[in-house]
């Protein structure tokens, strides 16, 4: 075969009927191109589960899978619509305000995007939820209940969908003449972001990597906190009876705050000008603090985080290549 079935990094010769996307090859390609795309998906841990390859209903399952792939643009567009809704629905804190605080856009920095009314937002959210439910439960047609419910990702999506549905019912009740006058809080905007993350494999992997680095984050945070606490205690004791202590370092809490801001160099050198006017030797303490904070502690934090990130990415790659 002289022409490549799929265009990719390993494809040197591109045929006239080659496809750029695997989903297009599965939906519109020849049997050979469909087979190549399915094999490519299987190598990435996607596509049809291996468990159904030996089943008698495999041919029927493949037909349902091809139908599912044909609507890939609709599924992607619906997830985009879920995120866009967060920008067009009226904030709850001004939706229940009788003075219509949302009209004062310049005062509250609300931007110039038009807000949907309660009814429009309800219709918009209802349509996206119906499409979301179809996309979520359609794989039951080609995977079967046993395979579908054994995947933790599917169970998590179903739980999020139930929460989204309950929140929508409560919101519909709140804008009706009965029950609530106003709704204090909605969880739906956050669940929409969760759905968006769960649907994109790269984002899911990033969340897994960041979760694996949580222990490193806590250790680095403890190191930074210890450095700030010790430096603030030294500064508070050193300048307690000076003009610096009476104007800037009035208490240990104030000293801790000022030293934290100085760590970012935002108030440098304003915060230690009072001490500098008393004696220029006092500036050595602040210069040494900035050198340690910026050029040692910060670089140490970056090095540790980067090393931990590489380790987590390597572990994730080994897991994906071994078990998927």
mmCIF file of C-alpha atoms in Angstrom, residues 47-302:
data_model
loop_
_atom_site.group_PDB
_atom_site.id
_atom_site.type_symbol
_atom_site.label_atom_id
_atom_site.label_comp_id
_atom_site.label_asym_id
_atom_site.label_seq_id
_atom_site.Cartn_x
_atom_site.Cartn_y
_atom_site.Cartn_z
ATOM 1 C CA UNK A 47 -12.489 3.936 20.750
ATOM 2 C CA UNK A 48 -14.249 0.613 21.068
ATOM 3 C CA UNK A 49 -13.387 -1.402 24.195
ATOM 4 C CA UNK A 50 -11.360 -4.541 23.613
ATOM 5 C CA UNK A 51 -13.919 -6.575 25.582
ATOM 6 C CA UNK A 52 -16.498 -6.375 22.788
ATOM 7 C CA UNK A 53 -14.191 -7.560 19.998
ATOM 8 C CA UNK A 54 -15.019 -11.222 20.620
ATOM 9 C CA UNK A 55 -18.741 -10.728 21.178
ATOM 10 C CA UNK A 56 -21.321 -11.942 18.679
ATOM 11 C CA UNK A 57 -22.893 -8.471 18.490
ATOM 12 C CA UNK A 58 -19.619 -6.796 17.532
ATOM 13 C CA UNK A 59 -20.807 -5.818 14.048
ATOM 14 C CA UNK A 60 -23.924 -4.152 15.447
ATOM 15 C CA UNK A 61 -21.864 -2.398 18.127
ATOM 16 C CA UNK A 62 -19.540 -1.001 15.465
ATOM 17 C CA UNK A 63 -22.525 0.452 13.589
ATOM 18 C CA UNK A 64 -23.683 2.281 16.714
ATOM 19 C CA UNK A 65 -20.141 3.491 17.299
ATOM 20 C CA UNK A 66 -19.952 4.912 13.776
ATOM 21 C CA UNK A 67 -23.224 6.761 14.383
ATOM 22 C CA UNK A 68 -21.804 8.127 17.626
ATOM 23 C CA UNK A 69 -18.674 9.355 15.839
ATOM 24 C CA UNK A 70 -20.698 11.110 13.133
ATOM 25 C CA UNK A 71 -22.149 13.457 15.772
ATOM 26 C CA UNK A 72 -18.764 14.291 17.268
ATOM 27 C CA UNK A 73 -19.106 17.917 16.157
ATOM 28 C CA UNK A 74 -22.450 18.210 17.973
ATOM 29 C CA UNK A 75 -20.981 16.791 21.185
ATOM 30 C CA UNK A 76 -18.022 19.171 21.056
ATOM 31 C CA UNK A 77 -20.254 22.138 20.262
ATOM 32 C CA UNK A 78 -22.504 21.287 23.199
ATOM 33 C CA UNK A 79 -19.584 21.259 25.647
ATOM 34 C CA UNK A 80 -18.514 24.619 24.275
ATOM 35 C CA UNK A 81 -22.079 25.887 24.782
ATOM 36 C CA UNK A 82 -21.967 24.742 28.419
ATOM 37 C CA UNK A 83 -18.920 26.921 29.059
ATOM 38 C CA UNK A 84 -20.349 29.888 27.132
ATOM 39 C CA UNK A 85 -23.504 29.774 29.259
ATOM 40 C CA UNK A 86 -21.465 30.781 32.311
ATOM 41 C CA UNK A 87 -20.766 34.139 30.648
ATOM 42 C CA UNK A 88 -24.322 34.891 29.515
ATOM 43 C CA UNK A 89 -26.447 33.864 32.493
ATOM 44 C CA UNK A 90 -27.283 36.657 34.915
ATOM 45 C CA UNK A 91 -25.386 36.527 38.237
ATOM 46 C CA UNK A 92 -27.576 35.421 41.132
ATOM 47 C CA UNK A 93 -26.512 38.296 43.376
ATOM 48 C CA UNK A 94 -28.120 40.808 41.024
ATOM 49 C CA UNK A 95 -30.886 38.622 39.587
ATOM 50 C CA UNK A 96 -32.846 38.889 42.827
ATOM 51 C CA UNK A 97 -32.120 42.581 43.356
ATOM 52 C CA UNK A 98 -35.277 44.675 42.841
ATOM 53 C CA UNK A 99 -33.130 47.652 41.768
ATOM 54 C CA UNK A 100 -31.598 45.591 38.927
ATOM 55 C CA UNK A 101 -27.974 46.016 39.934
ATOM 56 C CA UNK A 102 -26.839 44.287 36.724
ATOM 57 C CA UNK A 103 -27.705 47.428 34.778
ATOM 58 C CA UNK A 104 -24.827 49.263 36.514
ATOM 59 C CA UNK A 105 -22.204 47.426 34.472
ATOM 60 C CA UNK A 106 -19.461 50.012 34.799
ATOM 61 C CA UNK A 107 -19.857 50.204 38.569
ATOM 62 C CA UNK A 108 -19.689 46.418 39.088
ATOM 63 C CA UNK A 109 -17.263 45.698 36.178
ATOM 64 C CA UNK A 110 -19.700 43.312 34.513
ATOM 65 C CA UNK A 111 -18.538 43.855 30.939
ATOM 66 C CA UNK A 112 -20.788 44.362 27.925
ATOM 67 C CA UNK A 113 -22.057 40.826 27.254
ATOM 68 C CA UNK A 114 -25.865 40.625 27.119
ATOM 69 C CA UNK A 115 -27.458 38.572 29.892
ATOM 70 C CA UNK A 116 -30.129 35.957 29.294
ATOM 71 C CA UNK A 117 -33.414 36.211 31.117
ATOM 72 C CA UNK A 118 -34.429 33.499 33.550
ATOM 73 C CA UNK A 119 -36.658 31.771 30.981
ATOM 74 C CA UNK A 120 -34.049 32.022 28.215
ATOM 75 C CA UNK A 121 -31.363 30.645 30.496
ATOM 76 C CA UNK A 122 -33.660 27.772 31.514
ATOM 77 C CA UNK A 123 -34.386 26.833 27.881
ATOM 78 C CA UNK A 124 -30.706 27.122 26.930
ATOM 79 C CA UNK A 125 -29.610 24.958 29.844
ATOM 80 C CA UNK A 126 -32.373 22.422 29.242
ATOM 81 C CA UNK A 127 -31.363 21.895 25.606
ATOM 82 C CA UNK A 128 -27.681 21.512 26.450
ATOM 83 C CA UNK A 129 -28.538 19.051 29.220
ATOM 84 C CA UNK A 130 -30.601 16.890 26.860
ATOM 85 C CA UNK A 131 -27.722 16.744 24.366
ATOM 86 C CA UNK A 132 -25.328 16.071 27.228
ATOM 87 C CA UNK A 133 -27.461 13.172 28.464
ATOM 88 C CA UNK A 134 -27.631 11.672 24.950
ATOM 89 C CA UNK A 135 -23.864 11.940 24.589
ATOM 90 C CA UNK A 136 -23.336 10.414 28.018
ATOM 91 C CA UNK A 137 -25.645 7.406 27.644
ATOM 92 C CA UNK A 138 -25.215 6.707 23.918
ATOM 93 C CA UNK A 139 -22.144 4.476 24.519
ATOM 94 C CA UNK A 140 -24.506 2.010 26.227
ATOM 95 C CA UNK A 141 -25.650 1.034 22.730
ATOM 96 C CA UNK A 142 -22.231 -0.292 21.659
ATOM 97 C CA UNK A 143 -20.497 -0.982 24.988
ATOM 98 C CA UNK A 144 -23.303 -2.609 26.926
ATOM 99 C CA UNK A 145 -24.220 -1.997 30.542
ATOM 100 C CA UNK A 146 -21.545 -4.249 32.005
ATOM 101 C CA UNK A 147 -18.631 -2.481 30.310
ATOM 102 C CA UNK A 148 -20.174 0.992 30.588
ATOM 103 C CA UNK A 149 -20.780 0.937 34.346
ATOM 104 C CA UNK A 150 -17.389 -0.570 35.172
ATOM 105 C CA UNK A 151 -15.638 2.627 34.021
ATOM 106 C CA UNK A 152 -15.161 5.107 36.901
ATOM 107 C CA UNK A 153 -15.219 8.020 34.462
ATOM 108 C CA UNK A 154 -18.711 7.129 33.257
ATOM 109 C CA UNK A 155 -20.005 6.796 36.808
ATOM 110 C CA UNK A 156 -18.521 10.175 37.703
ATOM 111 C CA UNK A 157 -20.161 11.783 34.676
ATOM 112 C CA UNK A 158 -23.538 10.299 35.601
ATOM 113 C CA UNK A 159 -23.249 11.667 39.143
ATOM 114 C CA UNK A 160 -22.390 15.113 37.764
ATOM 115 C CA UNK A 161 -25.351 14.905 35.377
ATOM 116 C CA UNK A 162 -27.706 14.093 38.257
ATOM 117 C CA UNK A 163 -26.379 17.060 40.242
ATOM 118 C CA UNK A 164 -26.821 19.269 37.181
ATOM 119 C CA UNK A 165 -30.408 18.043 36.707
ATOM 120 C CA UNK A 166 -31.307 18.634 40.365
ATOM 121 C CA UNK A 167 -29.801 22.111 40.211
ATOM 122 C CA UNK A 168 -31.794 22.861 37.053
ATOM 123 C CA UNK A 169 -35.050 21.779 38.721
ATOM 124 C CA UNK A 170 -34.326 24.004 41.718
ATOM 125 C CA UNK A 171 -33.497 26.906 39.401
ATOM 126 C CA UNK A 172 -36.733 26.386 37.451
ATOM 127 C CA UNK A 173 -38.649 26.453 40.726
ATOM 128 C CA UNK A 174 -36.885 29.625 41.850
ATOM 129 C CA UNK A 175 -37.922 31.611 38.764
ATOM 130 C CA UNK A 176 -41.521 30.398 39.001
ATOM 131 C CA UNK A 177 -44.144 32.242 41.085
ATOM 132 C CA UNK A 178 -44.038 29.522 43.772
ATOM 133 C CA UNK A 179 -41.440 28.467 46.344
ATOM 134 C CA UNK A 180 -38.342 30.691 46.490
ATOM 135 C CA UNK A 181 -38.102 34.425 46.012
ATOM 136 C CA UNK A 182 -34.478 34.092 44.945
ATOM 137 C CA UNK A 183 -31.816 31.406 44.748
ATOM 138 C CA UNK A 184 -28.754 32.029 46.953
ATOM 139 C CA UNK A 185 -26.362 29.653 45.184
ATOM 140 C CA UNK A 186 -26.071 27.427 42.117
ATOM 141 C CA UNK A 187 -23.623 24.586 41.636
ATOM 142 C CA UNK A 188 -24.338 24.239 37.900
ATOM 143 C CA UNK A 189 -21.643 26.677 36.649
ATOM 144 C CA UNK A 190 -18.974 24.626 38.400
ATOM 145 C CA UNK A 191 -20.374 21.277 37.212
ATOM 146 C CA UNK A 192 -20.278 22.537 33.623
ATOM 147 C CA UNK A 193 -16.557 23.188 33.957
ATOM 148 C CA UNK A 194 -16.128 19.713 35.473
ATOM 149 C CA UNK A 195 -17.918 18.167 32.485
ATOM 150 C CA UNK A 196 -15.684 20.126 30.113
ATOM 151 C CA UNK A 197 -12.566 18.839 31.874
ATOM 152 C CA UNK A 198 -13.821 15.244 32.033
ATOM 153 C CA UNK A 199 -14.559 15.226 28.308
ATOM 154 C CA UNK A 200 -11.033 16.286 27.247
ATOM 155 C CA UNK A 201 -8.432 13.615 27.884
ATOM 156 C CA UNK A 202 -5.494 16.041 28.019
ATOM 157 C CA UNK A 203 -7.194 18.090 30.736
ATOM 158 C CA UNK A 204 -8.001 14.944 32.714
ATOM 159 C CA UNK A 205 -4.370 13.877 32.551
ATOM 160 C CA UNK A 206 -3.298 17.331 33.713
ATOM 161 C CA UNK A 207 -5.613 17.074 36.720
ATOM 162 C CA UNK A 208 -4.174 13.636 37.523
ATOM 163 C CA UNK A 209 -0.634 15.026 37.346
ATOM 164 C CA UNK A 210 -1.483 18.019 39.554
ATOM 165 C CA UNK A 211 -3.225 15.762 42.062
ATOM 166 C CA UNK A 212 -0.152 13.545 42.242
ATOM 167 C CA UNK A 213 1.941 16.630 42.989
ATOM 168 C CA UNK A 214 -0.252 17.643 45.934
ATOM 169 C CA UNK A 215 2.223 16.264 48.475
ATOM 170 C CA UNK A 216 5.022 18.276 46.885
ATOM 171 C CA UNK A 217 2.876 21.412 46.970
ATOM 172 C CA UNK A 218 2.240 20.976 50.689
ATOM 173 C CA UNK A 219 5.941 20.472 51.423
ATOM 174 C CA UNK A 220 6.889 23.564 49.427
ATOM 175 C CA UNK A 221 4.146 25.575 51.104
ATOM 176 C CA UNK A 222 5.430 24.501 54.514
ATOM 177 C CA UNK A 223 8.976 25.523 53.554
ATOM 178 C CA UNK A 224 7.836 28.935 52.327
ATOM 179 C CA UNK A 225 5.680 29.486 55.405
ATOM 180 C CA UNK A 226 8.557 28.563 57.718
ATOM 181 C CA UNK A 227 10.863 30.985 55.898
ATOM 182 C CA UNK A 228 8.331 33.815 56.176
ATOM 183 C CA UNK A 229 7.565 33.122 59.843
ATOM 184 C CA UNK A 230 11.227 33.080 60.835
ATOM 185 C CA UNK A 231 12.148 36.151 58.761
ATOM 186 C CA UNK A 232 9.171 38.094 60.105
ATOM 187 C CA UNK A 233 10.064 37.181 63.702
ATOM 188 C CA UNK A 234 13.660 38.381 63.201
ATOM 189 C CA UNK A 235 12.447 41.627 61.598
ATOM 190 C CA UNK A 236 9.884 42.257 64.347
ATOM 191 C CA UNK A 237 12.433 41.719 67.145
ATOM 192 C CA UNK A 238 15.167 43.714 65.391
ATOM 193 C CA UNK A 239 13.068 46.813 64.645
ATOM 194 C CA UNK A 240 10.654 46.705 67.597
ATOM 195 C CA UNK A 241 12.034 49.838 69.321
ATOM 196 C CA UNK A 242 12.855 51.805 66.168
ATOM 197 C CA UNK A 243 10.858 54.083 63.903
ATOM 198 C CA UNK A 244 10.543 51.170 61.491
ATOM 199 C CA UNK A 245 8.781 49.153 64.179
ATOM 200 C CA UNK A 246 6.452 52.009 65.119
ATOM 201 C CA UNK A 247 5.395 52.787 61.541
ATOM 202 C CA UNK A 248 5.611 49.550 59.538
ATOM 203 C CA UNK A 249 6.240 46.586 61.871
ATOM 204 C CA UNK A 250 3.693 47.562 64.534
ATOM 205 C CA UNK A 251 2.832 43.941 65.375
ATOM 206 C CA UNK A 252 3.966 40.470 64.418
ATOM 207 C CA UNK A 253 0.944 40.068 62.135
ATOM 208 C CA UNK A 254 1.674 43.368 60.386
ATOM 209 C CA UNK A 255 5.331 42.385 60.067
ATOM 210 C CA UNK A 256 4.385 39.020 58.560
ATOM 211 C CA UNK A 257 2.148 40.720 56.008
ATOM 212 C CA UNK A 258 4.766 43.323 55.051
ATOM 213 C CA UNK A 259 7.487 40.683 54.730
ATOM 214 C CA UNK A 260 5.216 38.552 52.552
ATOM 215 C CA UNK A 261 4.608 41.518 50.250
ATOM 216 C CA UNK A 262 8.347 42.219 50.261
ATOM 217 C CA UNK A 263 8.870 38.604 49.153
ATOM 218 C CA UNK A 264 7.114 39.572 45.925
ATOM 219 C CA UNK A 265 9.184 42.826 45.832
ATOM 220 C CA UNK A 266 5.954 44.818 45.428
ATOM 221 C CA UNK A 267 6.737 47.200 48.314
ATOM 222 C CA UNK A 268 10.502 47.287 47.829
ATOM 223 C CA UNK A 269 12.136 49.579 48.957
ATOM 224 C CA UNK A 270 9.246 51.584 50.432
ATOM 225 C CA UNK A 271 8.738 49.235 53.377
ATOM 226 C CA UNK A 272 12.282 49.631 54.738
ATOM 227 C CA UNK A 273 12.944 53.318 53.985
ATOM 228 C CA UNK A 274 12.232 54.253 57.610
ATOM 229 C CA UNK A 275 14.943 51.878 58.823
ATOM 230 C CA UNK A 276 17.310 53.058 56.094
ATOM 231 C CA UNK A 277 16.963 56.662 57.273
ATOM 232 C CA UNK A 278 17.978 55.607 60.801
ATOM 233 C CA UNK A 279 21.035 53.649 59.661
ATOM 234 C CA UNK A 280 22.149 52.471 56.266
ATOM 235 C CA UNK A 281 23.374 49.235 57.847
ATOM 236 C CA UNK A 282 19.743 48.210 58.380
ATOM 237 C CA UNK A 283 19.392 47.876 54.611
ATOM 238 C CA UNK A 284 21.671 44.822 54.714
ATOM 239 C CA UNK A 285 18.946 42.834 56.467
ATOM 240 C CA UNK A 286 16.370 43.584 53.759
ATOM 241 C CA UNK A 287 18.848 43.074 50.916
ATOM 242 C CA UNK A 288 19.838 39.689 52.346
ATOM 243 C CA UNK A 289 16.159 38.791 52.778
ATOM 244 C CA UNK A 290 15.355 39.644 49.158
ATOM 245 C CA UNK A 291 18.376 37.732 47.878
ATOM 246 C CA UNK A 292 17.401 34.624 49.845
ATOM 247 C CA UNK A 293 13.706 34.907 48.962
ATOM 248 C CA UNK A 294 13.981 35.649 45.250
ATOM 249 C CA UNK A 295 17.178 33.892 44.207
ATOM 250 C CA UNK A 296 17.214 30.893 46.551
ATOM 251 C CA UNK A 297 13.770 30.021 47.932
ATOM 252 C CA UNK A 298 11.887 30.821 44.715
ATOM 253 C CA UNK A 299 14.366 28.928 42.537
ATOM 254 C CA UNK A 300 14.249 26.009 44.956
ATOM 255 C CA UNK A 301 10.454 25.949 44.720
ATOM 256 C CA UNK A 302 10.556 26.005 40.915
#
